[in-house]
Amino acid sequence: MYKFKIPPTEDLINQNPYYRRFKIVIGSPLWKFYLGWAYKKCVEDFIKLNFIPDFNKKDFTCLLCGVGNEVTADEFIKFVITRNQQAKIKIIDLANEQTNAVSKLVEGKYSSFDIGIKQINALDLSSFIPKNSITWIETDGFLEFFSKKALNKLLDVWGIILKKDGFITLREPASIGKVGRLIDFFRIWIAKKWLGVTIYNHTKLDLDKTFREHGFSFTSAPTFIPTFTRYSLIKTGAE
Ligand SMILES: C[S@@+](CC[C@H](N)C(=O)[O-])C[C@H]1O[C@@H](n2cnc3c(N)ncnc32)[C@H](O)[C@@H]1O
């Protein structure tokens, strides 16, 4: 079990402008459209790995890791329950405004489904999620909250909680070349000044290497957001 502190994101836990301000982006109809597109494309991409994700599996359990806000939760829940009404859905975030908003959504709209929401640091996930129990982990713009060291810990934790035939989908800034580095620079600066959060730069090469080192096979492709790359991963070598 990891008890790994990440001081730069501690300021996310309470009363951070992130939730209120970033809602303009991730609460917009365009973002909902993007997410619907991204989930579908990432799932389709598994064919390139000769892998077919089975949403109808008994005990299908999924984790939305770092929910961001209730609009993302709503899109994710809809995507899952249209494929499997019995799915167990877990939604987590480090920050209380995010988890409170999602709890309200679920109480009002999805109370008959098996959905658990928890405010927790993703690095501590194995303290409440059993080993080899998650079928699908999904997230978007999440790895950038982790330094290189913390990202290694996170991938260890994901490897532990994911089932042997489990899968991961994510989209992440993964820069290539000088233009990518310039976009990274502005992204990190805007996140600090406007949203009050510290985020980190991971190049495409860094991310690919780190996923491989943690025993994941993956396929990647661009999205229509500059530098944002979609990844679909399966656990091949991880424990
Ligand atoms: C960019 S948002 C995610 C957006 C959302 N996943 C989507 O698909 O639209 C990132 C979220 O990760 C959360 N977060 C950052 N570090 C975290 C950590 N260590 N553990 C859990 N959540 C974290 C932040 O509070 C924020 O709500």
Tab-separated table of C-alpha atoms and ligand atoms in Angstrom:
chain	number	residue	atom	x	y	z
A	1	MET	CA	0.000	0.000	0.000
A	2	TYR	CA	1.383	3.435	-0.886
A	3	LYS	CA	1.304	6.332	1.512
A	4	PHE	CA	2.886	8.684	-0.957
A	5	LYS	CA	2.461	12.393	-0.408
A	6	ILE	CA	2.462	14.718	-3.370
A	7	PRO	CA	2.715	18.214	-1.882
A	8	PRO	CA	2.083	20.159	-5.114
A	9	THR	CA	-1.437	18.733	-5.430
A	10	GLU	CA	-2.316	18.947	-1.733
A	11	ASP	CA	-3.773	22.373	-2.526
A	12	LEU	CA	-6.386	20.582	-4.658
A	13	ILE	CA	-8.066	18.964	-1.694
A	14	ASN	CA	-10.066	21.951	-0.460
A	15	GLN	CA	-11.381	25.201	-1.888
A	16	ASN	CA	-9.282	25.335	-4.999
A	17	PRO	CA	-10.313	27.517	-7.971
A	18	TYR	CA	-9.757	24.477	-10.230
A	19	TYR	CA	-13.277	23.012	-9.887
A	20	ARG	CA	-15.084	26.349	-10.321
A	21	ARG	CA	-12.917	27.744	-13.105
A	22	PHE	CA	-12.210	24.635	-15.178
A	23	LYS	CA	-15.955	23.953	-15.355
A	24	ILE	CA	-16.026	26.416	-18.271
A	25	VAL	CA	-14.015	23.824	-20.209
A	26	ILE	CA	-14.919	20.381	-18.836
A	27	GLY	CA	-18.522	21.351	-18.089
A	28	SER	CA	-19.248	22.507	-21.637
A	29	PRO	CA	-21.348	20.663	-24.268
A	30	LEU	CA	-18.223	20.506	-26.453
A	31	TRP	CA	-16.380	18.602	-23.711
A	32	LYS	CA	-19.271	16.131	-23.413
A	33	PHE	CA	-19.056	15.563	-27.149
A	34	TYR	CA	-15.267	15.129	-26.932
A	35	LEU	CA	-15.568	12.593	-24.082
A	36	GLY	CA	-18.220	10.517	-25.873
A	37	TRP	CA	-15.996	10.458	-28.972
A	38	ALA	CA	-12.851	9.685	-26.946
A	39	TYR	CA	-14.358	6.753	-24.990
A	40	LYS	CA	-15.630	5.185	-28.213
A	41	LYS	CA	-12.360	5.683	-30.118
A	42	CYS	CA	-10.183	4.386	-27.252
A	43	VAL	CA	-12.328	1.251	-26.976
A	44	GLU	CA	-12.222	0.713	-30.766
A	45	ASP	CA	-8.424	1.169	-30.717
A	46	PHE	CA	-8.001	-2.083	-28.744
A	47	ILE	CA	-8.483	-3.983	-31.994
A	48	LYS	CA	-4.932	-2.853	-32.870
A	49	LEU	CA	-3.767	-4.899	-29.852
A	50	ASN	CA	-5.951	-7.884	-30.857
A	51	PHE	CA	-7.953	-7.273	-27.701
A	52	ILE	CA	-11.720	-6.972	-27.420
A	53	PRO	CA	-12.919	-5.293	-24.213
A	54	ASP	CA	-15.887	-7.214	-22.799
A	55	PHE	CA	-18.298	-4.803	-21.115
A	56	ASN	CA	-20.813	-7.584	-20.455
A	57	LYS	CA	-18.531	-9.574	-18.220
A	58	LYS	CA	-19.924	-10.705	-14.887
A	59	ASP	CA	-18.407	-8.521	-12.161
A	60	PHE	CA	-17.511	-5.796	-14.671
A	61	THR	CA	-15.981	-3.119	-12.422
A	62	CYS	CA	-14.724	0.212	-13.679
A	63	LEU	CA	-12.894	3.126	-12.157
A	64	LEU	CA	-13.090	6.752	-13.280
A	65	CYS	CA	-9.823	8.010	-11.832
A	66	GLY	CA	-9.745	11.777	-11.155
A	67	VAL	CA	-13.287	12.685	-12.173
A	68	GLY	CA	-12.827	16.451	-12.586
A	69	ASN	CA	-16.532	17.278	-12.311
A	70	GLU	CA	-20.073	15.907	-12.502
A	71	VAL	CA	-20.381	16.415	-16.285
A	72	THR	CA	-17.553	13.935	-16.880
A	73	ALA	CA	-19.109	11.557	-14.330
A	74	ASP	CA	-22.462	11.772	-16.147
A	75	GLU	CA	-20.926	10.969	-19.563
A	76	PHE	CA	-18.904	8.103	-18.112
A	77	ILE	CA	-21.837	6.556	-16.215
A	78	LYS	CA	-24.053	6.767	-19.341
A	79	PHE	CA	-21.343	5.113	-21.447
A	80	VAL	CA	-21.026	2.239	-18.950
A	81	ILE	CA	-24.687	1.574	-18.135
A	82	THR	CA	-25.761	1.540	-21.782
A	83	ARG	CA	-23.379	-1.441	-22.109
A	84	ASN	CA	-23.877	-3.117	-18.719
A	85	GLN	CA	-26.622	-2.172	-16.243
A	86	GLN	CA	-25.060	-4.388	-13.559
A	87	ALA	CA	-21.596	-2.794	-13.796
A	88	LYS	CA	-19.934	-1.693	-10.593
A	89	ILE	CA	-18.743	1.882	-11.047
A	90	LYS	CA	-16.145	3.560	-8.829
A	91	ILE	CA	-15.426	7.259	-9.128
A	92	ILE	CA	-12.624	8.972	-7.253
A	93	ASP	CA	-10.975	12.358	-6.944
A	94	LEU	CA	-8.541	13.968	-4.551
A	95	ALA	CA	-10.712	17.060	-4.159
A	96	ASN	CA	-13.921	17.377	-2.147
A	97	GLU	CA	-15.789	19.789	-4.435
A	98	GLN	CA	-15.467	17.267	-7.267
A	99	THR	CA	-16.628	14.265	-5.229
A	100	ASN	CA	-19.468	16.226	-3.563
A	101	ALA	CA	-20.813	17.336	-6.945
A	102	VAL	CA	-20.649	13.757	-8.289
A	103	SER	CA	-22.375	12.383	-5.160
A	104	LYS	CA	-25.272	14.795	-5.740
A	105	LEU	CA	-25.521	13.748	-9.393
A	106	VAL	CA	-25.575	10.058	-8.497
A	107	GLU	CA	-28.130	10.493	-5.667
A	108	GLY	CA	-30.437	12.417	-8.000
A	109	LYS	CA	-30.053	10.479	-11.253
A	110	TYR	CA	-28.374	7.096	-10.779
A	111	SER	CA	-29.347	5.912	-7.277
A	112	SER	CA	-30.473	2.485	-8.560
A	113	PHE	CA	-27.009	1.694	-9.976
A	114	ASP	CA	-23.970	0.302	-8.168
A	115	ILE	CA	-21.876	3.476	-8.023
A	116	GLY	CA	-19.366	4.351	-5.305
A	117	ILE	CA	-17.720	7.764	-4.980
A	118	LYS	CA	-14.673	8.422	-2.846
A	119	GLN	CA	-12.404	11.340	-2.107
A	120	ILE	CA	-8.967	9.758	-2.120
A	121	ASN	CA	-5.474	10.226	-3.490
A	122	ALA	CA	-5.162	7.848	-6.468
A	123	LEU	CA	-1.794	6.770	-5.055
A	124	ASP	CA	-3.678	5.230	-2.102
A	125	LEU	CA	-6.222	3.344	-4.236
A	126	SER	CA	-4.970	-0.084	-3.229
A	127	SER	CA	-6.002	0.719	0.359
A	128	PHE	CA	-9.677	0.373	-0.600
A	129	ILE	CA	-9.712	-1.430	-3.956
A	130	PRO	CA	-8.713	-5.130	-3.858
A	131	LYS	CA	-5.917	-6.503	-6.012
A	132	ASN	CA	-6.965	-7.704	-9.522
A	133	SER	CA	-10.524	-6.382	-9.182
A	134	ILE	CA	-10.898	-3.580	-11.749
A	135	THR	CA	-11.850	-4.368	-15.336
A	136	TRP	CA	-11.534	-0.861	-16.787
A	137	ILE	CA	-9.692	2.261	-15.646
A	138	GLU	CA	-10.555	5.466	-17.493
A	139	THR	CA	-9.188	8.961	-17.140
A	140	ASP	CA	-8.444	12.117	-19.106
A	141	GLY	CA	-5.808	14.789	-18.499
A	142	PHE	CA	-4.866	13.117	-15.225
A	143	LEU	CA	-1.265	11.921	-15.522
A	144	GLU	CA	-0.122	15.528	-15.895
A	145	PHE	CA	-0.920	15.983	-12.174
A	146	PHE	CA	1.882	13.531	-11.352
A	147	SER	CA	5.624	14.123	-11.295
A	148	LYS	CA	7.717	11.390	-12.929
A	149	LYS	CA	8.253	9.709	-9.566
A	150	ALA	CA	4.578	9.887	-8.617
A	151	LEU	CA	3.562	8.641	-12.100
A	152	ASN	CA	5.655	5.513	-11.535
A	153	LYS	CA	3.818	4.925	-8.249
A	154	LEU	CA	0.446	5.506	-9.897
A	155	LEU	CA	1.150	2.957	-12.643
A	156	ASP	CA	2.263	0.441	-9.996
A	157	VAL	CA	-1.028	0.965	-8.170
A	158	TRP	CA	-3.082	0.655	-11.381
A	159	GLY	CA	-1.170	-2.535	-12.242
A	160	ILE	CA	-2.084	-3.981	-8.837
A	161	ILE	CA	-5.814	-3.197	-8.858
A	162	LEU	CA	-6.393	-4.049	-12.541
A	163	LYS	CA	-7.618	-7.568	-13.397
A	164	LYS	CA	-5.288	-9.701	-15.522
A	165	ASP	CA	-7.541	-9.119	-18.539
A	166	GLY	CA	-8.282	-5.538	-17.513
A	167	PHE	CA	-7.788	-2.471	-19.675
A	168	ILE	CA	-7.078	1.257	-19.386
A	169	THR	CA	-8.135	4.159	-21.588
A	170	LEU	CA	-6.840	7.695	-21.235
A	171	ARG	CA	-6.083	10.895	-23.060
A	172	GLU	CA	-3.080	12.896	-22.034
A	173	PRO	CA	-0.908	15.795	-23.223
A	174	ALA	CA	2.032	13.944	-24.801
A	175	SER	CA	4.194	16.475	-26.535
A	176	ILE	CA	6.525	15.900	-29.459
A	177	GLY	CA	9.256	18.343	-30.581
A	178	LYS	CA	9.691	22.079	-30.068
A	179	VAL	CA	6.091	23.109	-30.778
A	180	GLY	CA	4.886	20.517	-28.276
A	181	ARG	CA	7.309	21.846	-25.662
A	182	LEU	CA	6.014	25.374	-26.228
A	183	ILE	CA	2.398	24.236	-25.812
A	184	ASP	CA	3.450	22.402	-22.608
A	185	PHE	CA	5.057	25.541	-21.272
A	186	PHE	CA	1.839	27.587	-21.727
A	187	ARG	CA	-0.387	24.784	-20.428
A	188	ILE	CA	1.626	24.469	-17.206
A	189	TRP	CA	1.720	28.236	-16.776
A	190	ILE	CA	-2.041	28.651	-17.327
A	191	ALA	CA	-2.780	25.771	-14.927
A	192	LYS	CA	-0.756	27.501	-12.213
A	193	LYS	CA	-2.004	31.051	-12.777
A	194	TRP	CA	-5.652	30.403	-13.650
A	195	LEU	CA	-6.498	27.093	-11.953
A	196	GLY	CA	-4.038	27.235	-9.056
A	197	VAL	CA	-2.678	23.733	-9.671
A	198	THR	CA	0.781	22.368	-10.387
A	199	ILE	CA	0.956	20.075	-13.381
A	200	TYR	CA	3.919	18.372	-15.029
A	201	ASN	CA	5.209	17.873	-18.497
A	202	HIS	CA	5.416	14.319	-19.913
A	203	THR	CA	6.569	13.978	-23.502
A	204	LYS	CA	5.198	11.249	-25.779
A	205	LEU	CA	8.538	9.440	-25.528
A	206	ASP	CA	8.460	9.635	-21.693
A	207	LEU	CA	4.919	8.295	-21.486
A	208	ASP	CA	5.507	5.450	-23.969
A	209	LYS	CA	8.649	4.390	-22.111
A	210	THR	CA	6.980	4.561	-18.690
A	211	PHE	CA	3.971	2.480	-19.832
A	212	ARG	CA	6.307	-0.178	-21.269
A	213	GLU	CA	8.427	-0.251	-18.108
A	214	HIS	CA	5.278	-0.964	-16.092
A	215	GLY	CA	4.341	-3.953	-18.208
A	216	PHE	CA	1.567	-2.412	-20.302
A	217	SER	CA	1.083	-2.922	-24.029
A	218	PHE	CA	-0.615	0.011	-25.670
A	219	THR	CA	-1.701	1.745	-28.809
A	220	SER	CA	-1.879	5.523	-29.221
A	221	ALA	CA	-3.341	8.034	-31.672
A	222	PRO	CA	-3.930	11.804	-31.784
A	223	THR	CA	-7.131	13.553	-30.686
A	224	PHE	CA	-8.407	16.853	-32.097
A	225	ILE	CA	-6.917	18.718	-29.065
A	226	PRO	CA	-3.299	19.791	-29.764
A	227	THR	CA	-0.738	17.430	-28.102
A	228	PHE	CA	-3.580	15.430	-26.445
A	229	THR	CA	-2.954	11.794	-27.318
A	230	ARG	CA	-5.366	8.950	-26.738
A	231	TYR	CA	-3.991	5.736	-25.267
A	232	SER	CA	-5.524	2.273	-24.876
A	233	LEU	CA	-3.517	-0.027	-22.618
A	234	ILE	CA	-3.673	-3.650	-21.553
A	235	LYS	CA	-1.825	-5.315	-18.750
A	236	THR	CA	0.618	-7.774	-20.275
A	237	GLY	CA	3.578	-7.884	-17.902
A	238	ALA	CA	2.325	-6.040	-14.805
A	239	GLU	CA	1.637	-8.115	-11.644
B	1	LIG	C1	-8.282	17.133	-15.722
B	1	LIG	S1	-9.278	16.573	-14.375
B	1	LIG	C2	-9.895	15.175	-15.054
B	1	LIG	C3	-10.927	15.455	-16.052
B	1	LIG	C4	-11.818	14.276	-16.224
B	1	LIG	N1	-11.155	13.022	-15.864
B	1	LIG	C5	-12.343	14.144	-17.601
B	1	LIG	O1	-12.332	13.029	-18.108
B	1	LIG	O2	-12.844	15.108	-18.171
B	1	LIG	C6	-8.168	16.040	-13.214
B	1	LIG	C7	-8.765	15.716	-11.833
B	1	LIG	O3	-7.806	14.907	-11.168
B	1	LIG	C8	-7.858	15.202	-9.790
B	1	LIG	N2	-6.590	14.787	-9.170
B	1	LIG	C9	-5.368	15.358	-9.287
B	1	LIG	N3	-4.454	14.667	-8.605
B	1	LIG	C10	-5.101	13.611	-8.044
B	1	LIG	C11	-4.689	12.526	-7.236
B	1	LIG	N4	-3.445	12.385	-6.823
B	1	LIG	N5	-5.631	11.611	-6.874
B	1	LIG	C12	-6.917	11.733	-7.261
B	1	LIG	N6	-7.357	12.744	-8.043
B	1	LIG	C13	-6.475	13.686	-8.418
B	1	LIG	C14	-8.091	16.701	-9.725
B	1	LIG	O4	-8.681	17.077	-8.482
B	1	LIG	C15	-9.016	16.905	-10.921
B	1	LIG	O5	-10.364	16.919	-10.518
